[in-house]
Coordinates of C-alpha atoms (C1' of nucleotides) in Angstrom, one line a residue:
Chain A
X1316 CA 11.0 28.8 40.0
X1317 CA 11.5 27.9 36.4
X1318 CA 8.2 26.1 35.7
X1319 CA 5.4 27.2 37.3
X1320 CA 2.9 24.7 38.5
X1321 CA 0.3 25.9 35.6
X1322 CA 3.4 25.5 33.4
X1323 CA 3.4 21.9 34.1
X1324 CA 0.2 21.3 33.7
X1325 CA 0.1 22.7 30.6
X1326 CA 3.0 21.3 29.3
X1327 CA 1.4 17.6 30.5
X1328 CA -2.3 18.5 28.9
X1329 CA 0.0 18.7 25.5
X1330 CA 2.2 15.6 26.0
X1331 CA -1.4 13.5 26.9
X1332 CA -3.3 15.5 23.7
X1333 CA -0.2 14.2 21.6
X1334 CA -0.6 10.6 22.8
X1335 CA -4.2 10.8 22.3
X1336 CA -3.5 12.5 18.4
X1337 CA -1.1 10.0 18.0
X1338 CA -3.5 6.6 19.0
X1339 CA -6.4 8.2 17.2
X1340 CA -4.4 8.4 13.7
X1341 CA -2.6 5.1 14.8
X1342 CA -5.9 2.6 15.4
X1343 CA -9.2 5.2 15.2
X1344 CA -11.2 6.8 18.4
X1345 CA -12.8 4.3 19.2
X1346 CA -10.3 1.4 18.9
X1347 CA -8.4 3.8 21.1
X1348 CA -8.9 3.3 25.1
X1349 CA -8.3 6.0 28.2
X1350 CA -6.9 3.2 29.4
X1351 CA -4.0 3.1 26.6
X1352 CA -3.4 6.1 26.4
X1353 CA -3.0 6.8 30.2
X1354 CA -0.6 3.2 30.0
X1355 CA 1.3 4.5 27.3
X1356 CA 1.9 7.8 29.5
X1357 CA 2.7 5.6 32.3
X1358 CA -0.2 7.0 34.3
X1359 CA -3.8 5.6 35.4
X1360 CA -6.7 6.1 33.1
X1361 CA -8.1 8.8 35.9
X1362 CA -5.0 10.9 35.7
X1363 CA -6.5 11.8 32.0
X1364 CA -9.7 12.9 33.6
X1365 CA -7.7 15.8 35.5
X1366 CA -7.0 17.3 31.9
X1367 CA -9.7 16.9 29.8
X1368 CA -13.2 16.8 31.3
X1369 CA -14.2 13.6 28.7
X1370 CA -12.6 11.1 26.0
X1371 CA -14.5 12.7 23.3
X1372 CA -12.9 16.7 24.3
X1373 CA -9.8 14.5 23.7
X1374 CA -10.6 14.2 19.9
X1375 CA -12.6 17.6 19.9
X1376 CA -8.9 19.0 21.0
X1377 CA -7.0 17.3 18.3
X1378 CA -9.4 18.6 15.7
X1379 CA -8.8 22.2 17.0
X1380 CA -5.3 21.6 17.0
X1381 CA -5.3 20.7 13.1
X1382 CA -7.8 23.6 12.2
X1383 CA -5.5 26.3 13.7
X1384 CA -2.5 24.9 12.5
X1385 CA -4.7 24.5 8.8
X1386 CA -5.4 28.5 9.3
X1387 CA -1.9 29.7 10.6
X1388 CA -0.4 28.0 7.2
X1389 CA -3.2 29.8 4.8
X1390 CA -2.6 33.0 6.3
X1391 CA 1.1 32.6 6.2
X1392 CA 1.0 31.1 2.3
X1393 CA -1.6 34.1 1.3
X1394 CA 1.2 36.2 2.3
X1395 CA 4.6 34.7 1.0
X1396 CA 2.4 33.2 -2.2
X1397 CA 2.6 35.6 -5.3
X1398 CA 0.1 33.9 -7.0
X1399 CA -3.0 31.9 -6.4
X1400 CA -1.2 28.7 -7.2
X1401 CA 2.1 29.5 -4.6
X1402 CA -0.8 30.4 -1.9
X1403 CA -2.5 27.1 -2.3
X1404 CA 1.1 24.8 -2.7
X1405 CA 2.1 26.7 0.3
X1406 CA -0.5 25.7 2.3
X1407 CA -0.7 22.4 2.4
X1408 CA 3.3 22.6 2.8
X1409 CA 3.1 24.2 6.0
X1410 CA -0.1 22.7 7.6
X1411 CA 1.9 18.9 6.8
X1412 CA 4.9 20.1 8.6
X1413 CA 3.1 22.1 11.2
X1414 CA 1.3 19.2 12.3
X1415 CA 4.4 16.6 12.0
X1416 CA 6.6 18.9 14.1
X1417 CA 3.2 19.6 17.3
X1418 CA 1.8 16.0 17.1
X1419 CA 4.4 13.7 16.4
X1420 CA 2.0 12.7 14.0
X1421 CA 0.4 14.9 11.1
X1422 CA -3.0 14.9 10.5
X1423 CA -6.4 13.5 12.0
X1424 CA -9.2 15.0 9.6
X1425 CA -10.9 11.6 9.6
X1426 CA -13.4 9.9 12.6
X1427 CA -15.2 13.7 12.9
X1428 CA -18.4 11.6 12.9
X1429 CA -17.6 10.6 16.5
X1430 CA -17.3 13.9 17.6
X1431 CA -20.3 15.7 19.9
X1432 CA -22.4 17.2 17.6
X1433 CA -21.8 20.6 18.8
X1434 CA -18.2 20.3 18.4
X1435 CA -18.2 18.4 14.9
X1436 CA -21.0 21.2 13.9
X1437 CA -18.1 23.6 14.5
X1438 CA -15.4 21.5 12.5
X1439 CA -17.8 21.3 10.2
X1440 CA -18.0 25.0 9.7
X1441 CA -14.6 25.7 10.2
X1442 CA -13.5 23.1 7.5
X1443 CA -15.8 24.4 4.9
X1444 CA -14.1 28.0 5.3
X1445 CA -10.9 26.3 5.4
X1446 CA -11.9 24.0 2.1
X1447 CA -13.9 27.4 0.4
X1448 CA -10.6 29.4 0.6
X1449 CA -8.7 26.3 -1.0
X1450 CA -11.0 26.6 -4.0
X1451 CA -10.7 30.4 -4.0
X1452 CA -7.0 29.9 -4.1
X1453 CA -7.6 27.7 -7.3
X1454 CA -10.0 30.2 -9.1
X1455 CA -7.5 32.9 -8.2
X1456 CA -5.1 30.7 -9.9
X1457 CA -6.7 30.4 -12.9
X1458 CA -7.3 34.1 -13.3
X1459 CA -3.9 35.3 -12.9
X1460 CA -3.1 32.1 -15.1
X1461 CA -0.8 30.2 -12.6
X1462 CA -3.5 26.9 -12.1
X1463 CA -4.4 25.4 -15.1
X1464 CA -7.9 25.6 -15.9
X1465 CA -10.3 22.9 -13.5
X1466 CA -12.9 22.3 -11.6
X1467 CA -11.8 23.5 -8.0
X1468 CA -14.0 21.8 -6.0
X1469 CA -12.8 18.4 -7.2
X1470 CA -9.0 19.3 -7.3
X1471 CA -9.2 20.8 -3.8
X1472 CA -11.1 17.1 -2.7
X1473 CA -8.3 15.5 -4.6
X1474 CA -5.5 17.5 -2.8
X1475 CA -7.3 17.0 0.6
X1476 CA -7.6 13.0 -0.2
X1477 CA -3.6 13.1 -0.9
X1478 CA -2.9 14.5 2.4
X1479 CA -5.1 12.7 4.8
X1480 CA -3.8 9.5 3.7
X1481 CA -0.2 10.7 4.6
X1482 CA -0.5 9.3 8.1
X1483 CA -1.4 5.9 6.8
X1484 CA 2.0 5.7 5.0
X1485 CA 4.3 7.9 6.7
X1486 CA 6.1 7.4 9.9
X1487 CA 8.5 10.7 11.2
X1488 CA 11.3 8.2 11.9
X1489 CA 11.2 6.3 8.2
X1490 CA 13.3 6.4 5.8
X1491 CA 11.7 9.6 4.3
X1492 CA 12.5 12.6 6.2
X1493 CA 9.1 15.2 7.0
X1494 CA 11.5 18.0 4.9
X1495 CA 11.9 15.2 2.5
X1496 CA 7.8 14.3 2.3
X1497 CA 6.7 18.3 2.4
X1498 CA 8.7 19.1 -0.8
X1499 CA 7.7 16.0 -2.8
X1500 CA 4.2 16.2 -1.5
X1501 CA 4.5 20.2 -3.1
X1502 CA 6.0 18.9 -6.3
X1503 CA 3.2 16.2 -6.6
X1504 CA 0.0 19.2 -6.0
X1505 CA 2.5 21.8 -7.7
X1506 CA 2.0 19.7 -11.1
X1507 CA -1.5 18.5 -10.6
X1508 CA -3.1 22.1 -10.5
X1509 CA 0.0 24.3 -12.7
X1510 CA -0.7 25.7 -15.9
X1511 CA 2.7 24.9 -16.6
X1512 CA 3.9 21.6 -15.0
X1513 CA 7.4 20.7 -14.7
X1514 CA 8.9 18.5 -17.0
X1515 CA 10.3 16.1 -14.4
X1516 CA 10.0 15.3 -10.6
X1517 CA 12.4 13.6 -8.4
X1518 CA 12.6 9.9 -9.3
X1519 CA 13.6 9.2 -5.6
X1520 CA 12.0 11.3 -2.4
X1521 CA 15.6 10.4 -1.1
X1522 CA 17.4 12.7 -3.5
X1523 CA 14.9 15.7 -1.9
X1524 CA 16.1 18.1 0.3
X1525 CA 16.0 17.5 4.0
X1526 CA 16.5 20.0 5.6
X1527 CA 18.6 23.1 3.4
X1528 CA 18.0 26.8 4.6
X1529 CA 14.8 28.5 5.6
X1530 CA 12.5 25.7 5.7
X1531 CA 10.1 25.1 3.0
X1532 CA 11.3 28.1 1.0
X1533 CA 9.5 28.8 -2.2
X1534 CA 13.0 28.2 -4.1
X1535 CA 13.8 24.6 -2.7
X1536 CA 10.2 23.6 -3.4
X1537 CA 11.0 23.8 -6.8
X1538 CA 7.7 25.4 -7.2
X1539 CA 8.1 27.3 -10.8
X1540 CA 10.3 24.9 -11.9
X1541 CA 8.6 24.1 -15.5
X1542 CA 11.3 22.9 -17.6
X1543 CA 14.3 22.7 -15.0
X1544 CA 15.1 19.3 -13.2
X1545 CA 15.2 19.3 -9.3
X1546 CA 16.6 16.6 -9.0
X1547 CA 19.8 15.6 -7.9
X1548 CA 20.3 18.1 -4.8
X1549 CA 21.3 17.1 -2.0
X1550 CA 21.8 13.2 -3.6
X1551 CA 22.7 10.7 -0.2
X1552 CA 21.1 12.1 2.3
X1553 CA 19.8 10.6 5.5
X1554 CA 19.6 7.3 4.2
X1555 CA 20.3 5.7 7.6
X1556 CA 16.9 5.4 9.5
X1557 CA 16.0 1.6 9.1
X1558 CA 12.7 2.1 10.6
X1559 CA 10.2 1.4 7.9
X1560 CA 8.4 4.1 6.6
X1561 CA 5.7 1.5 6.2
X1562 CA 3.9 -0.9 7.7
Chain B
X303 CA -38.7 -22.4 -9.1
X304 CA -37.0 -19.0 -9.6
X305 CA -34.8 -18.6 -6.8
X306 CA -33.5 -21.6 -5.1
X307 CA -32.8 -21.7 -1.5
X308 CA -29.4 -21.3 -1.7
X309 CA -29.7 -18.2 -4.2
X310 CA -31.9 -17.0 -1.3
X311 CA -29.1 -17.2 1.4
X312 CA -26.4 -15.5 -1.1
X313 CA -28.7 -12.7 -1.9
X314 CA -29.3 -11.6 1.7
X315 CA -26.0 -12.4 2.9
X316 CA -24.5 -9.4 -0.4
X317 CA -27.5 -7.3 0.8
X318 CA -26.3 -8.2 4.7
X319 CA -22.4 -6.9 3.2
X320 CA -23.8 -4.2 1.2
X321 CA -25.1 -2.7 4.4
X322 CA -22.5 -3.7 6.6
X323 CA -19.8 -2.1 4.0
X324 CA -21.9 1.4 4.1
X325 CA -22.2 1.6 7.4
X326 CA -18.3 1.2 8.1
X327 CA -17.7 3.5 5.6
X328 CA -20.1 6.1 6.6
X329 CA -19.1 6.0 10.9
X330 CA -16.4 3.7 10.8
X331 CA -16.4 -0.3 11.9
X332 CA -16.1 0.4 15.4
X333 CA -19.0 2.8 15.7
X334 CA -21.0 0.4 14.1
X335 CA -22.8 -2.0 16.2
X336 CA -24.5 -5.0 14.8
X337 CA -27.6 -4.1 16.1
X338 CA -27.9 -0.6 14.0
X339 CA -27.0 -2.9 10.7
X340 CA -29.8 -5.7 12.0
X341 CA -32.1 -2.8 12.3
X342 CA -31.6 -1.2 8.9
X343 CA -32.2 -4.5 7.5
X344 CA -35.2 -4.7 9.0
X345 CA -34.1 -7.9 11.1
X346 CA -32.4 -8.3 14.5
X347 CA -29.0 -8.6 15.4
X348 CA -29.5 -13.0 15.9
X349 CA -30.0 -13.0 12.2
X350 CA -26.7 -12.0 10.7
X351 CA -25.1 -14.6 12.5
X352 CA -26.7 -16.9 10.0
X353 CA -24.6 -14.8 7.3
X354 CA -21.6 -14.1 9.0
X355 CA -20.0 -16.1 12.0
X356 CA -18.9 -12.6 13.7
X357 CA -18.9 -8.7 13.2
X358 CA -15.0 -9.0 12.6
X359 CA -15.6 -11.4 9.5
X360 CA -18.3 -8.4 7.8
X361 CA -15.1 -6.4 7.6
X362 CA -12.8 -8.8 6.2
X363 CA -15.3 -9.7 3.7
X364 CA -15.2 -5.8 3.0
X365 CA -11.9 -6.2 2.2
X366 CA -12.1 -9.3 0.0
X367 CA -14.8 -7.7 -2.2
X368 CA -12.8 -4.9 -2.5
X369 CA -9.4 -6.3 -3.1
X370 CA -11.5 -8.4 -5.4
X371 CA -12.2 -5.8 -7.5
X372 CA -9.2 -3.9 -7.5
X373 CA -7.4 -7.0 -8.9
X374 CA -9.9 -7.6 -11.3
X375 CA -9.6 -3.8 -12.6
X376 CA -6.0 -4.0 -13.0
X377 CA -6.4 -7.0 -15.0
X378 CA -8.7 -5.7 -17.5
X379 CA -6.7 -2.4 -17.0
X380 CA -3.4 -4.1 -17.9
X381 CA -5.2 -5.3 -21.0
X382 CA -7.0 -2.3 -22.3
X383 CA -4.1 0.1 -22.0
X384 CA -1.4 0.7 -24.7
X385 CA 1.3 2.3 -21.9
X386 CA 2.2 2.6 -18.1
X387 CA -0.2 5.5 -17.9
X388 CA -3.3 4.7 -19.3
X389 CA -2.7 1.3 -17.5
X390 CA -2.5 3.3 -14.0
X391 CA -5.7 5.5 -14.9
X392 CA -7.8 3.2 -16.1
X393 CA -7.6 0.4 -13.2
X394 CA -8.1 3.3 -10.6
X395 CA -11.1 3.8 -12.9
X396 CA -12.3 0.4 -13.5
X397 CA -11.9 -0.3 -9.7
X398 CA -14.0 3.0 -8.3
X399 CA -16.7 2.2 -10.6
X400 CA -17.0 -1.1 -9.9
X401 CA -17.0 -1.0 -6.0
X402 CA -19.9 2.0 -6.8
X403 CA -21.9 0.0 -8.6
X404 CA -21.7 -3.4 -6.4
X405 CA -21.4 -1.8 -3.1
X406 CA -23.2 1.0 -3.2
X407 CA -20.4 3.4 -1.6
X408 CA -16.7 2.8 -2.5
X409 CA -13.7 2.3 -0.8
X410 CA -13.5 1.2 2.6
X411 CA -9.8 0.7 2.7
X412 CA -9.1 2.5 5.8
X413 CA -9.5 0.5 9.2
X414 CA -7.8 -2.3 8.2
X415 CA -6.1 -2.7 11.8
X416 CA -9.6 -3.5 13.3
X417 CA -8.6 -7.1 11.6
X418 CA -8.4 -9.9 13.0
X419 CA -4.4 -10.7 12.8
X420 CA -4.7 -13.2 10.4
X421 CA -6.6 -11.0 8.3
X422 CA -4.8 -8.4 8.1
X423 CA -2.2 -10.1 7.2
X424 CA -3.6 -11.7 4.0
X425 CA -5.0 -8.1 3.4
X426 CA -1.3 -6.4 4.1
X427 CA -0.2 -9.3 1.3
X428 CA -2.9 -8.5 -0.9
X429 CA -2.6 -4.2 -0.6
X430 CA 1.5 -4.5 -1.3
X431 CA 0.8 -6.6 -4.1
X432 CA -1.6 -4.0 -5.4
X433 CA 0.8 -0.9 -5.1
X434 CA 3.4 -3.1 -6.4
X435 CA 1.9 -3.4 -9.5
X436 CA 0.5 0.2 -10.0
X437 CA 4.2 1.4 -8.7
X438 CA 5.7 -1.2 -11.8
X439 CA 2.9 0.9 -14.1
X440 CA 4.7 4.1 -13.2
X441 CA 7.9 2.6 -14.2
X442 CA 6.2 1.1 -17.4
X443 CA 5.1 4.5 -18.2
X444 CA 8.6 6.1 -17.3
X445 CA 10.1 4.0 -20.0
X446 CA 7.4 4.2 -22.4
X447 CA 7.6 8.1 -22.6
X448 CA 3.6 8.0 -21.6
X449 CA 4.7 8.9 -17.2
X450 CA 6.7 11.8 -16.5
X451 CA 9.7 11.1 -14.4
X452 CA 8.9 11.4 -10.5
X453 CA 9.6 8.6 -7.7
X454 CA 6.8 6.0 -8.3
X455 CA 5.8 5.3 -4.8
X456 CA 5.1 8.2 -4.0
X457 CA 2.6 9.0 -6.9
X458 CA 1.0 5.5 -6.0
X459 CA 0.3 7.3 -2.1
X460 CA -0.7 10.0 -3.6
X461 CA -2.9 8.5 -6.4
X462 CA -4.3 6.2 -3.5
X463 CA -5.1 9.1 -0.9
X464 CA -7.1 10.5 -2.9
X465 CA -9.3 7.6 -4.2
X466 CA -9.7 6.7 -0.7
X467 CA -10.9 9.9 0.4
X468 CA -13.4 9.5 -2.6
X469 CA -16.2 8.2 0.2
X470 CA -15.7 11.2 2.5
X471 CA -17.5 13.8 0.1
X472 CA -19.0 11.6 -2.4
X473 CA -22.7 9.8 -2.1
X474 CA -23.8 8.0 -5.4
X475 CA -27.1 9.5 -4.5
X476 CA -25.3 13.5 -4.9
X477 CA -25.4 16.1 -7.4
X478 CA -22.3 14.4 -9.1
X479 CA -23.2 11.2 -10.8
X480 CA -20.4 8.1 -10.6
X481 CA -19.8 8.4 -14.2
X482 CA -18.5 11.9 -13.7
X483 CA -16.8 11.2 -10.8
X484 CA -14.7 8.7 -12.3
X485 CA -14.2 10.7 -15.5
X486 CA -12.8 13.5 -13.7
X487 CA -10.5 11.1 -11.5
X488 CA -9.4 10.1 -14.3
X489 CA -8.8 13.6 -15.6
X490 CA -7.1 14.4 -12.2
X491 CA -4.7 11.5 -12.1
X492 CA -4.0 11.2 -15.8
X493 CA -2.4 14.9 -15.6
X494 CA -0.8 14.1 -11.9
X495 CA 1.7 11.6 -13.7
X496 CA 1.4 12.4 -17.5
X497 CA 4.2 13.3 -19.6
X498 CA 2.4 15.8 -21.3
X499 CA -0.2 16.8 -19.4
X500 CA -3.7 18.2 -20.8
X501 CA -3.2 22.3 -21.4
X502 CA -6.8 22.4 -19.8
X503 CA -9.4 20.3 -17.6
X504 CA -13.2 20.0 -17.2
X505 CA -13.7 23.4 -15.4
X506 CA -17.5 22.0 -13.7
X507 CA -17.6 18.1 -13.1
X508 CA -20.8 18.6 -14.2
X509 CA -19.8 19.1 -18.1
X510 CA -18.3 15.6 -18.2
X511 CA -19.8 12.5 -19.8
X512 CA -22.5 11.4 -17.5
X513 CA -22.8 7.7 -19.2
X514 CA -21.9 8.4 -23.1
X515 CA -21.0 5.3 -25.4
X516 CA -19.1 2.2 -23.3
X517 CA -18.3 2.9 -20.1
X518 CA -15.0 4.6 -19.5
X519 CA -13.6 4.3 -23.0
X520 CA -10.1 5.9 -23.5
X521 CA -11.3 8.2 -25.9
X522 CA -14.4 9.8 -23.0
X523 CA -11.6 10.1 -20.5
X524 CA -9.5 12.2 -22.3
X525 CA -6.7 10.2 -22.2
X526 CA -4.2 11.0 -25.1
X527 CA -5.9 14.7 -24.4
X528 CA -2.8 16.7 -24.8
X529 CA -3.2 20.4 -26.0
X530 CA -7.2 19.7 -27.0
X531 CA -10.0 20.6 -24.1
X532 CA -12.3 17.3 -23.3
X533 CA -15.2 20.0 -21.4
X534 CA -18.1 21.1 -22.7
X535 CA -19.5 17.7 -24.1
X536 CA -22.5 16.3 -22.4
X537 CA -23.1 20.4 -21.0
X538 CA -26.0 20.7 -18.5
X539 CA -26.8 16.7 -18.0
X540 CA -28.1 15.5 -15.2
X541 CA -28.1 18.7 -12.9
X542 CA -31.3 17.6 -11.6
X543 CA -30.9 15.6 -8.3
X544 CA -30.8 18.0 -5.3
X545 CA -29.4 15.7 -2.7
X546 CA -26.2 17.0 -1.3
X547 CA -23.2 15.4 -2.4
X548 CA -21.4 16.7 0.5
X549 CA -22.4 16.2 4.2
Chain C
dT138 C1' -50.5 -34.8 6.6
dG139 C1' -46.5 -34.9 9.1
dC140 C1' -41.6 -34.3 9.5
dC141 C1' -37.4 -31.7 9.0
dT142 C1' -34.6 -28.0 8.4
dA143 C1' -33.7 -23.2 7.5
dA144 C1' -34.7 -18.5 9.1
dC145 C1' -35.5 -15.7 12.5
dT146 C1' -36.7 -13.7 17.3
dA147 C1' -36.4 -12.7 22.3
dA148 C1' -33.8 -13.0 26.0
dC149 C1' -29.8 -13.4 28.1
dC150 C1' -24.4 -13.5 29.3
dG151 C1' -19.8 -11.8 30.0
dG152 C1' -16.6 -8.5 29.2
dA153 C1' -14.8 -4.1 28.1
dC154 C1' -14.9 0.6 28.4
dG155 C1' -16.1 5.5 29.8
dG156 C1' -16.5 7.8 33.7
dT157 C1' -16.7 8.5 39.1
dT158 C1' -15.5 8.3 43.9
dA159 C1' -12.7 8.0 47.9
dG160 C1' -8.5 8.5 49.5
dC161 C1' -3.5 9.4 49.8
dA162 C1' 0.9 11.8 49.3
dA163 C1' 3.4 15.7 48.1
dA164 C1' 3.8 20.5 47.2
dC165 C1' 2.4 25.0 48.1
dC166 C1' 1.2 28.9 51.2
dG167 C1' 0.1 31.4 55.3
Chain D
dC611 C1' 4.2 24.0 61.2
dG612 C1' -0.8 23.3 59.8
dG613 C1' -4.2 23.7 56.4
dT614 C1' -5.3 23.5 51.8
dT615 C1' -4.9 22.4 47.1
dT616 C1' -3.1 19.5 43.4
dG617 C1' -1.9 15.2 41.1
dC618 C1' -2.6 10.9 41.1
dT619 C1' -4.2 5.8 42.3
dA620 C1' -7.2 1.9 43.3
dA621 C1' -11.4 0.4 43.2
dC622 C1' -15.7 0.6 41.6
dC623 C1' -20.3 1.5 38.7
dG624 C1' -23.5 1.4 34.8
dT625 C1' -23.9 0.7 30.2
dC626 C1' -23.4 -1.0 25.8
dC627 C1' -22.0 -4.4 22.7
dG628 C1' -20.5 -8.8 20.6
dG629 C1' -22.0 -13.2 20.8
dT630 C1' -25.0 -17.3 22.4
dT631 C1' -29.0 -20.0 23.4
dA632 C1' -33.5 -21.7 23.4
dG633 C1' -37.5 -21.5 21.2
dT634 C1' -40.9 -20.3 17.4
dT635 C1' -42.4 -19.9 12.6
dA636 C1' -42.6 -21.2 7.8
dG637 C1' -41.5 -23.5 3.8
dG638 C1' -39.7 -27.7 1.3
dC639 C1' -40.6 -32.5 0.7
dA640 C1' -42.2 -37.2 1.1

DNA sequence: TGCCTAACTAACCGGACGGTTAGCAAACCG
DNA sequence: CGGTTTGCTAACCGTCCGGTTAGTTAGGCA
């Protein structure tokens, strides 16, 4: 038997929490229906009900989703980072691609005022570590000299602002590739917070890498780049998608 | 006779929007019924029919004001500014102090797909046209020497995400005052796309200008700040309100 | 004073939506 | 094969919300 019967259902709970993820960043909780969701599964609305108990665990999923994918990255950047800088440019990088490659979608950190307040008094908390240990990663910048001198707080909320408009702009199958996105998105927070921003950024997200070696290493981020262009790799690629990448 | 009738009717109907705007802002359009606005008001639901013909035409009014003003900046912005950069900065500025002070939250530029088509569309026309001209400041700047070189559209995303996710953690009413807000915006964006960026930034929000000489002048926000720090003027102002500026 | 209109309320209507229930068909298990 | 569980559907229920209507109050104006 290759899939067991609590395989399935598993692997159905995910493809419904992914539709769900999907409508809520698309048109907002509550302009999203059961109803379209269980049509755009090709099921009934009561078919939902067999996976989660209530619309509302539907968003309180998605939420945990994005927090454990938000964690996983930290961890992972406070170990590859070598300075405070690296761990915070890090990531965001993996937390954007984590949640582009699970959810087809990337992130959903708005609408946590229609959560249950028991479950948004948990978001709540666990954002505020996850926000507190972005501003730690700044003042650990500053002191070893790698994040130029700023109030964290307000670069953390503007780095947080940059990334939760991404799904307003960005569609996975535009013309920018999510490889593409990650490393400009790292150039763009990489300058705002370095002590020693690079001279020049890519003039075209296009001329990015898409997709070359490990993914997202620290090398074709072009993180300490300072006075070296990083430009011009990988010039013509995946240029094909017509899909708009907006609107 | 002081007010006229008519000056009545155009008072309550801003006070009606002013509500209307913080409210969608605050839970979002959808989880705002008429009947909570009507009761903050002080009124019942019947009455803002006599304002508005439907809940649907609050929102585009949102949108109006707020497009309103963002046009408006710009103008001035395109006047006041010697390059591509102070340009950019100081209509980002111009427009989140403006919607602070006449709304009294900010942006509200997410839920624009709870529009009626029509709407939307004039609003989609309206928000292109926008980013158009803040991407053509980028370019300005590029050739002016006053942008560093990096792919215009997506500085304007990222430039945008974060003004938009000004409402999520900021109350006018909070421990940051407006004028400091938009100082260190200004602060964070200048060095996001500046060709030489400042060597150092405001470490505390709280050291920035909290209303000094005319509002936002080029010289209080740093602009042109290069190698010299802009912090410690204004040190320990207006530290005194205790109400949270976050959640 | 008496009329008219603007401003507002109380009560109501229809529809949509979240959630439930009963039942059916297939798969699993002895 | 028979009984039980699982996965799902069709139909339904109660509630809330946007919007309307009829009617009341108050001010402007002759």
């Amino acid at each position: 038997m290759f899939p067991t019967r609590e395989d399935v259902h598993g692997i159905k709970r995910l493809e419904v929490l992914r539709e769900a993820a999907a409508s809520f960043n698309f048109k907002g909780y509550h302009a999203t229906s059961m109803n379209e969701i269980a049509a755009s599964l090709g099921v009934t609305k009561a078919a939902l009900y067999h996976y989660f108990p209530n619309k509302n665990s539907l968003l309180a999923a998605c939420f945990d989703h994005a927090m454990d994918a938000a964690f996983a990255s930290m961890e992972r950047a406070r170990k590859e980072g070598r300075n405070g800088r690296e761990r915070l440019v890090l990531t965001m990088s993996y937390y954007v691609a984590q949640l582009i490659n699970e959810l087809n979608c990337c992130v959903v950190l708005m609408e946590d005022k229609a959560l249950e307040p028991e479950d948004q008094a948990k978001l709540v908390r666990q954002r505020d570590r996850f926000e507190r240990a972005l501003r730690s990663f700044i003042r650990e910048g500053i002191d070893d000299g790698s994040v130029v001198p700023c109030d964290p707080k307000l670069a953390v909320f503007v780095i947080l602002g940059a990334m939760n408009w991404v799904p307003k702009w960005f569609k996975p199958s535009g013309a920018w590739k999510p490889d593409q996105l990650n490393a400009a998105l790292a150039q763009m927070f990489e300058r705002l917070v370095s002590s020693s921003p690079v001279a020049a950024m890519a003039s075209d997200v296009g001329e990015l890498p898409s997709s070359a070696g490990p993914p997202l290493s620290l090398s074709s981020l072009g993180l300490r780049g300072h006075g070296a262009r990083v430009t011009k790799i990988a010039k013509k690629t995946d240029k094909k998608v017509k899909v708009g990448g907006r609107r």
